[in-house]
Coordinates of C-alpha atoms in Angstrom, one line a residue:
Chain A
M1 CA -19.9 -38.9 12.9
Q2 CA -21.9 -37.6 10.2
T3 CA -22.6 -34.4 11.5
L4 CA -19.0 -33.7 12.3
Q5 CA -18.4 -34.3 8.8
L6 CA -21.0 -32.1 7.8
L7 CA -19.6 -29.7 9.8
I8 CA -16.0 -29.9 8.1
S9 CA -17.5 -29.6 4.8
G10 CA -19.5 -26.6 5.9
V11 CA -16.4 -25.2 7.4
A12 CA -14.4 -25.3 4.5
Q13 CA -17.4 -23.8 2.2
G14 CA -17.6 -21.4 5.0
M15 CA -13.7 -20.3 4.8
I16 CA -14.4 -19.5 1.1
Y17 CA -17.0 -17.1 1.6
A18 CA -15.1 -15.7 4.9
L19 CA -12.0 -15.1 2.1
V20 CA -14.3 -13.3 -0.4
A21 CA -15.8 -11.3 2.7
F22 CA -12.5 -10.7 3.6
G23 CA -11.4 -9.2 0.4
Y24 CA -14.8 -7.0 0.6
N25 CA -13.5 -5.9 4.0
I26 CA -9.9 -4.7 2.9
T27 CA -11.2 -2.3 -0.1
F28 CA -14.0 -0.9 2.2
A29 CA -11.8 -0.1 4.9
T30 CA -9.3 1.8 2.9
S31 CA -11.4 3.4 0.1
K32 CA -15.1 3.2 1.5
T33 CA -16.1 1.4 -1.8
L34 CA -16.9 -2.4 -2.3
N35 CA -15.5 -4.5 -5.4
F36 CA -18.8 -6.3 -6.7
S37 CA -16.7 -7.9 -9.2
L38 CA -14.7 -10.0 -6.3
G39 CA -16.3 -13.5 -7.0
N40 CA -15.4 -13.1 -10.7
F41 CA -11.7 -12.7 -9.6
L42 CA -12.4 -16.0 -7.5
M43 CA -13.7 -17.6 -11.1
L44 CA -10.5 -15.8 -12.9
G45 CA -8.4 -17.4 -10.3
G46 CA -10.0 -20.9 -10.5
V47 CA -9.9 -20.4 -14.3
V48 CA -6.3 -19.3 -14.7
G49 CA -5.2 -22.0 -12.2
F50 CA -7.1 -24.7 -14.2
I51 CA -6.0 -24.0 -17.4
L52 CA -2.1 -24.0 -16.2
Y53 CA -2.4 -26.6 -13.7
M54 CA -4.8 -29.1 -15.5
T55 CA -4.3 -27.8 -19.3
H56 CA -0.8 -27.3 -19.2
N57 CA 0.5 -29.4 -16.4
W58 CA 2.3 -26.7 -14.4
P59 CA 3.3 -27.6 -10.9
F60 CA 0.8 -26.8 -8.4
F61 CA 3.0 -24.0 -6.7
A62 CA 3.8 -22.4 -10.3
A63 CA 0.3 -22.2 -11.1
L64 CA -0.8 -21.0 -7.8
A65 CA 2.3 -18.4 -7.9
A66 CA 0.9 -16.9 -11.8
V67 CA -2.8 -17.1 -10.2
V68 CA -1.5 -14.4 -7.5
L69 CA 0.1 -12.3 -10.1
V70 CA -3.0 -12.4 -12.1
G71 CA -5.1 -11.2 -9.3
M72 CA -2.5 -8.6 -8.1
V73 CA -2.6 -7.1 -11.8
G74 CA -6.4 -7.5 -12.0
G75 CA -7.1 -5.5 -8.9
A76 CA -4.8 -3.0 -10.3
V77 CA -6.5 -3.0 -13.4
L78 CA -9.8 -2.6 -11.7
L79 CA -9.0 0.1 -9.9
K80 CA -7.4 2.3 -12.3
V81 CA -10.3 1.4 -15.0
A82 CA -13.5 1.2 -13.4
V83 CA -13.1 2.5 -9.4
E84 CA -11.0 5.5 -9.8
P85 CA -12.6 7.2 -12.8
S86 CA -16.3 6.9 -11.0
L87 CA -14.9 8.4 -8.0
N88 CA -13.5 11.3 -9.7
Q89 CA -16.6 11.9 -11.4
R90 CA -18.2 12.8 -8.1
S91 CA -20.7 10.2 -8.6
A92 CA -21.7 8.8 -5.3
Y93 CA -22.0 5.2 -6.3
G94 CA -20.8 5.0 -9.8
W95 CA -18.4 2.2 -8.5
I96 CA -21.2 -0.1 -7.6
L97 CA -21.9 -0.2 -11.4
A98 CA -18.3 -0.1 -12.3
T99 CA -17.1 -2.9 -10.5
L100 CA -20.3 -5.1 -11.2
A101 CA -19.5 -4.3 -15.1
V102 CA -16.0 -5.5 -14.5
G103 CA -17.5 -8.9 -13.0
I104 CA -19.8 -9.5 -15.9
V105 CA -17.0 -8.3 -18.5
L106 CA -14.7 -11.1 -16.3
R107 CA -17.2 -13.7 -16.8
N108 CA -18.2 -13.1 -20.5
A109 CA -14.6 -13.3 -21.5
A110 CA -14.1 -16.5 -19.8
E111 CA -17.1 -17.9 -21.7
V112 CA -15.9 -16.7 -24.8
F113 CA -12.1 -17.0 -24.9
W114 CA -12.1 -20.3 -22.4
S115 CA -15.3 -22.2 -22.0
T116 CA -18.8 -22.4 -21.0
D117 CA -18.8 -25.8 -19.6
D118 CA -18.0 -27.3 -15.8
F119 CA -14.5 -28.9 -15.4
K120 CA -13.2 -30.9 -12.7
F121 CA -9.9 -29.6 -10.7
R122 CA -7.9 -32.2 -9.1
S123 CA -6.7 -31.4 -5.7
P124 CA -3.1 -31.5 -5.2
L125 CA -3.4 -33.3 -2.1
G126 CA -5.5 -36.1 -4.0
D127 CA -9.2 -36.8 -4.7
S128 CA -9.9 -39.7 -2.2
P129 CA -10.8 -38.9 1.4
W130 CA -8.9 -39.2 4.1
R131 CA -10.8 -41.7 6.7
F132 CA -10.5 -41.8 10.4
F133 CA -12.2 -44.0 13.1
G134 CA -13.4 -46.7 10.4
E135 CA -13.2 -50.2 10.4
P136 CA -9.8 -51.6 9.0
Q137 CA -10.6 -53.6 5.8
P138 CA -8.1 -56.7 5.2
D139 CA -6.4 -55.0 2.3
G140 CA -5.3 -52.2 4.7
S141 CA -7.9 -49.6 3.2
M142 CA -10.7 -48.3 5.9
S143 CA -14.4 -48.3 5.6
G144 CA -17.1 -46.1 7.5
G145 CA -16.1 -43.7 10.1
L146 CA -15.4 -40.0 9.2
G147 CA -14.3 -39.3 5.8
V148 CA -12.4 -35.9 4.9
Y149 CA -11.5 -34.6 1.6
P150 CA -7.9 -33.7 2.0
Q151 CA -8.8 -30.2 -0.1
E152 CA -11.4 -29.3 2.6
V153 CA -8.6 -29.5 5.2
L154 CA -6.2 -27.4 3.1
I155 CA -9.1 -24.8 2.3
I156 CA -9.6 -24.1 6.1
F157 CA -5.7 -24.3 6.8
V158 CA -4.7 -21.8 4.1
S159 CA -7.7 -19.5 4.4
L160 CA -6.9 -19.1 8.1
A161 CA -3.6 -18.6 7.4
I162 CA -4.3 -15.9 5.0
V163 CA -6.8 -13.8 7.2
A164 CA -4.2 -14.4 10.2
A165 CA -1.5 -12.9 8.1
V166 CA -3.1 -10.0 6.9
E167 CA -4.4 -9.4 10.4
L168 CA -1.0 -9.7 11.7
F169 CA 0.5 -7.5 8.8
K170 CA -2.1 -4.6 9.9
R171 CA -1.3 -4.9 13.6
R172 CA 2.2 -5.3 13.6
T173 CA 4.1 -3.5 10.9
V174 CA 4.6 0.2 9.9
F175 CA 3.1 0.0 6.6
G176 CA 0.1 -2.2 8.1
K177 CA -0.5 0.7 10.6
A178 CA -0.4 3.2 7.7
V179 CA -3.4 0.9 6.0
V180 CA -5.4 1.0 9.1
A181 CA -4.6 4.8 9.4
V182 CA -5.8 5.4 6.0
S183 CA -9.0 3.3 6.8
E184 CA -9.9 5.4 9.8
D185 CA -9.1 9.0 8.4
K186 CA -7.3 9.4 4.8
D187 CA -6.5 13.3 5.0
T188 CA -5.0 12.9 8.7
A189 CA -3.0 9.8 7.4
S190 CA -1.8 11.7 4.4
L191 CA -0.4 14.4 6.6
M192 CA 2.1 11.6 8.5
G193 CA 3.4 11.3 5.0
I194 CA 1.3 8.1 3.9
D195 CA 0.5 8.1 0.2
Q196 CA -3.3 7.2 0.6
K197 CA -3.5 6.4 -3.1
F198 CA -0.7 3.7 -2.8
V199 CA -2.2 2.2 0.1
I200 CA -5.5 1.8 -1.7
L201 CA -3.9 0.5 -4.6
F202 CA -2.4 -2.2 -2.4
S203 CA -5.8 -3.0 -0.8
F204 CA -7.2 -3.4 -4.3
M205 CA -4.3 -5.9 -5.3
L206 CA -4.1 -7.6 -1.9
S207 CA -8.2 -8.5 -2.3
T208 CA -8.1 -9.3 -5.9
A209 CA -5.2 -11.8 -5.1
I210 CA -6.9 -13.4 -2.0
A211 CA -10.1 -13.9 -4.0
T212 CA -8.1 -15.4 -6.8
V213 CA -6.5 -17.7 -4.4
G214 CA -10.1 -18.8 -3.2
G215 CA -10.8 -19.5 -6.7
V216 CA -7.9 -22.2 -6.7
L217 CA -8.9 -23.5 -3.2
V218 CA -12.7 -24.2 -3.9
A219 CA -12.4 -25.3 -7.6
P220 CA -11.4 -28.8 -6.9
I221 CA -14.8 -29.1 -4.5
T222 CA -17.1 -27.1 -6.7
L223 CA -15.9 -27.7 -10.4
V224 CA -14.4 -25.0 -12.7
S225 CA -16.9 -22.5 -14.6
A226 CA -17.0 -19.2 -15.8
T227 CA -20.0 -19.1 -13.6
M228 CA -18.6 -20.6 -10.4
G229 CA -18.1 -16.9 -9.0
T230 CA -21.6 -15.3 -9.4
V231 CA -23.4 -16.8 -6.5
L232 CA -20.3 -17.2 -4.3
G233 CA -19.6 -13.3 -4.9
V234 CA -23.0 -12.6 -3.6
K235 CA -23.0 -15.2 -0.4
A236 CA -19.7 -13.7 0.6
Y237 CA -21.4 -10.3 0.4
S238 CA -24.1 -11.6 2.6
A239 CA -21.5 -13.4 5.0
S240 CA -19.9 -9.7 5.6
I241 CA -22.9 -7.9 6.2
I242 CA -23.6 -10.6 8.9
G243 CA -20.2 -10.5 10.6
G244 CA -19.9 -6.6 9.9
L245 CA -18.4 -5.3 7.1
E246 CA -15.9 -3.1 9.3
S247 CA -14.6 -6.1 11.1
G248 CA -12.1 -8.2 9.7
F249 CA -12.9 -10.9 12.4
G250 CA -16.5 -10.3 11.9
V251 CA -16.2 -11.4 8.2
V252 CA -14.8 -14.8 9.0
V253 CA -17.7 -15.5 11.4
G254 CA -20.3 -14.4 9.1
G255 CA -18.9 -16.9 6.5
L256 CA -18.4 -19.9 8.7
F257 CA -22.2 -19.5 9.6
L258 CA -23.2 -19.5 5.9
G259 CA -21.3 -22.1 5.2
V260 CA -22.2 -24.4 8.1
S261 CA -25.8 -23.6 8.0
E262 CA -25.5 -24.2 4.5
S263 CA -24.5 -27.8 4.8
L264 CA -26.3 -28.9 7.7
T265 CA -29.9 -27.5 6.1
A266 CA -28.8 -29.2 3.1
R267 CA -28.5 -32.7 5.1
F268 CA -31.2 -32.2 7.7
V269 CA -34.0 -30.6 5.9
S270 CA -33.5 -30.4 2.2
T271 CA -30.6 -29.1 0.0
G272 CA -33.6 -26.9 -1.6
Y273 CA -33.5 -24.9 1.4
K274 CA -30.1 -24.9 2.2
D275 CA -29.4 -21.0 1.6
V276 CA -32.7 -20.2 3.7
P277 CA -31.2 -19.8 7.3
G278 CA -28.2 -17.6 5.9
F279 CA -30.7 -15.3 4.4
V280 CA -33.3 -15.3 7.3
V281 CA -30.4 -14.4 9.6
L282 CA -29.0 -11.8 6.9
V283 CA -32.5 -10.0 6.7
L284 CA -33.0 -10.2 10.4
L285 CA -29.6 -8.5 11.0
L286 CA -30.6 -5.8 8.5
L287 CA -33.6 -4.9 10.2
F288 CA -32.1 -5.2 13.9
K289 CA -28.5 -4.5 13.8
P290 CA -27.4 -3.2 10.1
S291 CA -23.8 -2.5 11.0
G292 CA -23.3 -6.6 11.7
L293 CA -22.6 -8.8 14.5
F294 CA -19.1 -7.4 15.0
G295 CA -19.4 -4.2 13.7
R296 CA -18.6 -1.6 16.0
A297 CA -19.8 2.0 16.2
A298 CA -16.6 3.9 16.1
I299 CA -15.0 5.7 19.0
R300 CA -15.0 9.5 18.4
K301 CA -14.0 12.3 20.9
V302 CA -14.1 15.8 19.8
Chain B
M1 CA 15.4 39.6 7.6
A2 CA 17.2 36.7 5.7
E3 CA 15.2 34.6 3.3
P4 CA 12.0 33.2 5.1
L5 CA 11.5 29.6 5.7
L6 CA 7.8 29.7 4.9
S7 CA 6.4 32.5 2.3
I8 CA 2.8 32.6 1.2
E9 CA 2.0 34.8 -1.8
E10 CA -1.1 35.9 -2.9
L11 CA -2.8 32.8 -2.3
V12 CA -6.3 32.2 -3.0
V13 CA -8.5 29.3 -2.4
D14 CA -12.1 28.6 -3.6
Y15 CA -14.5 25.9 -2.0
G16 CA -16.7 25.4 -5.5
R17 CA -18.1 28.9 -5.6
I18 CA -17.1 30.1 -2.3
R19 CA -13.9 31.9 -2.2
A20 CA -12.1 31.3 1.7
L21 CA -9.0 33.1 1.1
K22 CA -9.0 36.2 -1.1
G23 CA -5.3 36.5 -2.0
I24 CA -3.2 36.6 1.4
S25 CA 0.4 36.7 1.7
L26 CA 2.7 36.3 4.8
S27 CA 5.9 35.0 5.5
V28 CA 7.6 33.0 8.7
G29 CA 11.3 33.2 9.3
Q30 CA 13.7 30.7 10.4
G31 CA 13.0 29.7 13.8
E32 CA 10.2 32.1 14.5
L33 CA 7.0 31.8 16.3
V34 CA 4.0 33.4 13.9
A35 CA 0.4 33.5 15.2
V36 CA -2.4 34.1 12.6
I37 CA -5.4 35.2 14.4
G38 CA -9.1 35.5 13.5
S39 CA -12.6 34.6 14.3
N40 CA -14.4 31.3 13.1
G41 CA -14.6 31.0 9.4
A42 CA -11.9 33.7 8.4
G43 CA -10.2 31.1 6.5
K44 CA -7.3 30.0 8.9
T45 CA -7.6 26.4 8.5
T46 CA -8.2 26.6 4.7
M47 CA -4.7 28.3 5.0
M48 CA -3.3 25.9 7.0
K49 CA -4.6 22.8 4.8
T50 CA -3.4 24.6 1.5
I51 CA 0.1 24.6 3.1
S52 CA 0.0 21.0 4.2
G53 CA -1.3 20.3 0.3
L54 CA -4.6 19.1 1.5
L55 CA -6.2 21.7 -0.6
K56 CA -5.0 23.2 -3.8
P57 CA -5.2 27.0 -4.3
T58 CA -6.9 28.7 -7.1
S59 CA -3.8 31.1 -7.6
G60 CA -0.8 32.2 -5.7
R61 CA 1.9 30.3 -4.2
V62 CA 3.5 28.8 -1.3
M63 CA 7.5 28.7 -1.2
F64 CA 9.0 26.4 1.7
D65 CA 12.7 26.3 2.4
G66 CA 13.0 27.8 -1.3
K67 CA 11.1 25.3 -2.8
P68 CA 7.4 25.9 -4.4
L69 CA 4.7 23.6 -2.2
T70 CA 1.6 24.5 -4.5
G71 CA 0.6 21.4 -6.2
V72 CA 2.6 19.1 -4.2
P73 CA 0.4 16.4 -2.6
A74 CA 0.1 16.3 1.4
H75 CA 2.1 13.1 2.0
R76 CA 5.4 14.8 0.0
V77 CA 4.9 18.0 1.8
V78 CA 5.4 16.0 5.2
K79 CA 8.6 14.6 3.6
L80 CA 9.9 18.2 2.8
G81 CA 9.7 18.9 6.5
V82 CA 6.3 20.3 7.3
A83 CA 4.1 18.5 9.9
Q84 CA 0.6 19.5 10.7
V85 CA -1.3 19.2 14.2
P86 CA -4.9 19.3 12.6
E87 CA -7.5 21.1 13.7
G88 CA -9.6 19.0 16.3
R89 CA -6.6 16.7 16.7
R90 CA -7.7 13.8 14.6
V91 CA -5.8 11.4 16.4
F92 CA -6.2 7.8 14.9
A93 CA -9.0 6.6 17.6
Q94 CA -9.1 2.9 16.9
Q95 CA -5.4 2.5 17.1
T96 CA -3.2 2.8 20.4
V97 CA -0.9 5.8 21.5
R98 CA 2.0 4.1 20.3
D99 CA 0.8 3.1 17.2
N100 CA -0.4 6.8 16.7
L101 CA 3.4 7.9 17.3
V102 CA 4.8 4.9 15.0
L103 CA 2.3 6.7 12.1
G104 CA 4.1 10.1 13.2
A105 CA 7.4 8.7 12.3
F106 CA 6.1 6.5 9.2
L107 CA 8.6 8.4 6.5
R108 CA 11.6 8.2 9.0
L109 CA 10.8 4.6 9.9
R110 CA 10.3 3.6 6.3
S111 CA 13.8 5.3 5.7
G112 CA 15.3 3.0 8.4
Q113 CA 15.7 5.2 11.1
K114 CA 14.6 3.0 13.9
R115 CA 16.9 3.6 16.6
E116 CA 16.5 7.5 16.2
V117 CA 13.0 7.3 16.4
A118 CA 12.8 5.1 19.2
E119 CA 15.3 7.9 21.1
D120 CA 12.9 10.5 19.9
T121 CA 9.7 8.4 21.1
E122 CA 11.2 8.2 24.5
R123 CA 11.9 12.1 24.4
M124 CA 8.3 12.4 23.7
F125 CA 7.3 10.1 26.9
S126 CA 9.3 12.1 29.4
I127 CA 7.8 15.3 27.9
F128 CA 4.4 13.9 28.3
P129 CA 4.4 11.4 30.8
R130 CA 0.6 11.0 30.2
L131 CA 1.4 9.2 27.0
R132 CA 3.9 6.7 28.4
E133 CA 1.3 5.6 30.9
R134 CA -1.3 5.4 28.4
Q135 CA 0.8 4.0 25.4
D136 CA -1.2 0.8 25.0
Q137 CA -4.5 2.5 25.4
L138 CA -6.6 3.1 22.2
A139 CA -5.9 7.0 21.4
G140 CA -9.8 7.2 21.2
T141 CA -10.2 6.8 24.7
L142 CA -7.8 9.5 25.9
S143 CA -9.1 13.0 27.0
G144 CA -9.1 16.1 24.5
G145 CA -6.1 17.3 26.4
E146 CA -4.3 14.3 26.0
Q147 CA -5.3 13.7 22.6
Q148 CA -4.0 17.1 21.8
M149 CA -0.4 16.2 23.2
L150 CA -0.7 13.1 21.4
A151 CA -1.3 14.8 18.1
I152 CA 1.3 17.4 18.8
A153 CA 3.9 14.5 19.7
R154 CA 2.9 12.8 16.7
A155 CA 3.5 15.7 14.3
L156 CA 6.9 16.2 16.2
L157 CA 8.1 12.8 15.5
S158 CA 8.4 13.5 11.9
R159 CA 11.2 16.0 12.9
P160 CA 9.6 19.0 10.9
K161 CA 11.3 22.1 10.2
L162 CA 7.9 23.9 10.2
L163 CA 5.2 22.7 12.7
L164 CA 1.9 23.9 11.9
L165 CA -0.6 24.0 14.8
D166 CA -4.0 24.5 14.0
E167 CA -6.2 25.6 17.1
P168 CA -4.9 23.8 19.5
S169 CA -6.8 25.1 22.2
M170 CA -10.2 23.8 20.4
G171 CA -12.6 22.5 23.1
L172 CA -10.2 22.2 26.0
A173 CA -10.6 23.4 29.3
P174 CA -8.9 26.4 30.3
V175 CA -6.3 24.5 32.6
I176 CA -5.4 22.3 29.7
I177 CA -5.0 25.2 27.6
D178 CA -2.5 26.7 29.8
E179 CA -0.7 23.3 29.3
V180 CA -0.7 23.7 25.7
F181 CA 0.7 26.9 25.5
A182 CA 3.1 26.3 28.3
L183 CA 4.4 23.4 25.7
I184 CA 4.3 25.9 23.0
E185 CA 6.6 28.1 24.7
R186 CA 9.1 25.4 25.3
L187 CA 9.1 24.5 21.8
K188 CA 9.5 28.0 20.8
A189 CA 12.4 28.5 23.1
A190 CA 14.1 25.3 21.7
R191 CA 14.3 27.2 18.6
D192 CA 14.8 23.9 16.6
T193 CA 11.3 23.8 14.9
T194 CA 9.5 26.9 13.4
L195 CA 6.0 27.2 14.2
L196 CA 3.0 28.5 12.6
L197 CA 0.2 29.0 15.1
V198 CA -3.7 29.6 14.2
E199 CA -5.6 30.4 17.1
Q200 CA -9.3 32.0 18.1
L201 CA -8.0 32.5 21.4
A202 CA -6.0 35.8 20.4
F203 CA -4.4 37.0 23.4
R204 CA -3.2 33.5 24.3
A205 CA -1.6 33.5 20.7
L206 CA -0.3 36.9 21.0
E207 CA 1.3 36.4 24.5
V208 CA 3.6 33.5 23.0
A209 CA 4.2 34.7 19.1
D210 CA 6.9 36.8 18.0
R211 CA 5.1 38.0 15.2
A212 CA 1.4 37.8 14.0
Y213 CA -1.4 38.6 11.4
V214 CA -4.8 39.3 11.9
I215 CA -7.1 37.4 9.2
E216 CA -10.8 38.5 8.4
Q217 CA -12.8 37.1 5.8
G218 CA -10.2 35.6 3.9
S219 CA -7.9 38.6 3.7
I220 CA -5.0 39.7 6.2
K221 CA -6.2 42.9 7.8
L222 CA -3.4 43.6 10.1
A223 CA 0.2 42.6 10.5
G224 CA 3.0 43.3 12.8
S225 CA 4.9 42.2 16.0
A226 CA 2.9 40.3 18.7
K227 CA 3.3 43.2 21.0
E228 CA 2.4 45.9 18.8
L229 CA -0.9 44.0 18.1
L230 CA -1.4 43.3 21.7
A231 CA -1.5 47.3 22.1
N232 CA -3.5 47.8 18.8
P233 CA -6.8 49.3 19.9
S234 CA -8.9 47.7 17.0
V235 CA -7.5 44.2 18.0
Q236 CA -8.3 44.8 21.4
Q237 CA -11.8 45.7 20.7
A238 CA -12.4 43.0 18.1
Y239 CA -10.6 40.3 19.8
L240 CA -9.0 40.6 23.0
G241 CA -12.3 41.7 24.7
A242 CA -13.7 38.3 25.3
A243 CA -10.3 36.2 24.7
A244 CA -8.5 38.3 27.8
T245 CA -11.4 36.8 30.1
H246 CA -9.5 33.5 29.8

């Protein structure tokens, strides 16, 4: 029972890694750049959500909509201000520093203009755990058995829904197919009449919007702070390397693996070692299968 | 001749410090099939990519249907009615055959011509039965010849006024090359698509073309009707000796 509870917490944490990793995957596919500020976009989502929902008492869905909007605008600004200029300068890796810099600017801005403290974020579904299989008490409540935070359930379902929606969009819609075409071959995609710049802009806006939603989702579990995204961004990056950066399905598996291994290690070994299994697997994969578990070699025939 | 559909005037294109096209001029009339022949590295693909907007010329201009194409980005050139079958086919290997065709009709589907595109796709399937059989397969798993057919069908689905065919014989077995040229002949006979064909296999290209240009090291060396060029001794010596054996 306890293991099941740990698994659920691990899966919830893992889905957050998976969401951010999925964001890395989306922009990497279309632009071949990685947006290293994604962890701090998650923080931005958490902080903006906190200010609107907790401080100003907006309805939850209004706050969430505003967060999505902030994420989309943020992604567009990031692309225009940081990524495009460094791509135009023919510096092969300028975008690494540029996106890292945007992340640092976001974090410092949150510290300067908002707060350096940690805050509690109330879950829209309530903060007392749902109990299953417990002993009913005379007053109607339950004790023992399996306790699950409603927010964990929300995280799992919303994240899966986001990933499934994006994957369906890529496979089923004409514009989605155009996004995949740009990922595969930009020049040929533009010979089909596809505006590759627009597709890349779209992919940045989508990935940052997903990350900001991730911030609102994870906030009730981790607390909100200006630094909440820093480590998360790095771990999500590990998740995407483990799963294979090129594979939308792979990054989800990578995220789940990290989340579950953390929660099981924290309980059965020591919280101090909770990051070890994930990083050991990361190093092993980098040594023996650098394309990741689900990274595939492209089919190419000439 | 009436106003040509495509005219290229003094086109100069540089790759960094290397001048790939040294001021070429040519024209393609409505409904014509014009071939450009020349050896590897003569500048044929550079010319095609400049017409379709993938490369920007240093100077000179490209006029299509009375409008300048120079400086127009590639995705807008398609909208004006120019489709390119790129060198090496460049099908989207990781998408299905059907999805490749959908992408070929991208602009038409976005402007709501769903039914017309479905009809045209059906027509493509009747011209290329192999594509119908394999519509759910990944395009990367097709043979070279099938990929070439897919690339042509994909380009035709944008309903272009002008179709640019860049080296359609590349890497194909002679039997398959026969099929590709039979198709080109068929497109020519229909006369509703104007064709600009770039080919290393000079003999094949001159057999089907109305007119042709010979390009060497970034300049046009000869121009004339395909018949004249086939009979031209210097063309025969330089290009037809090896190609004629195919």
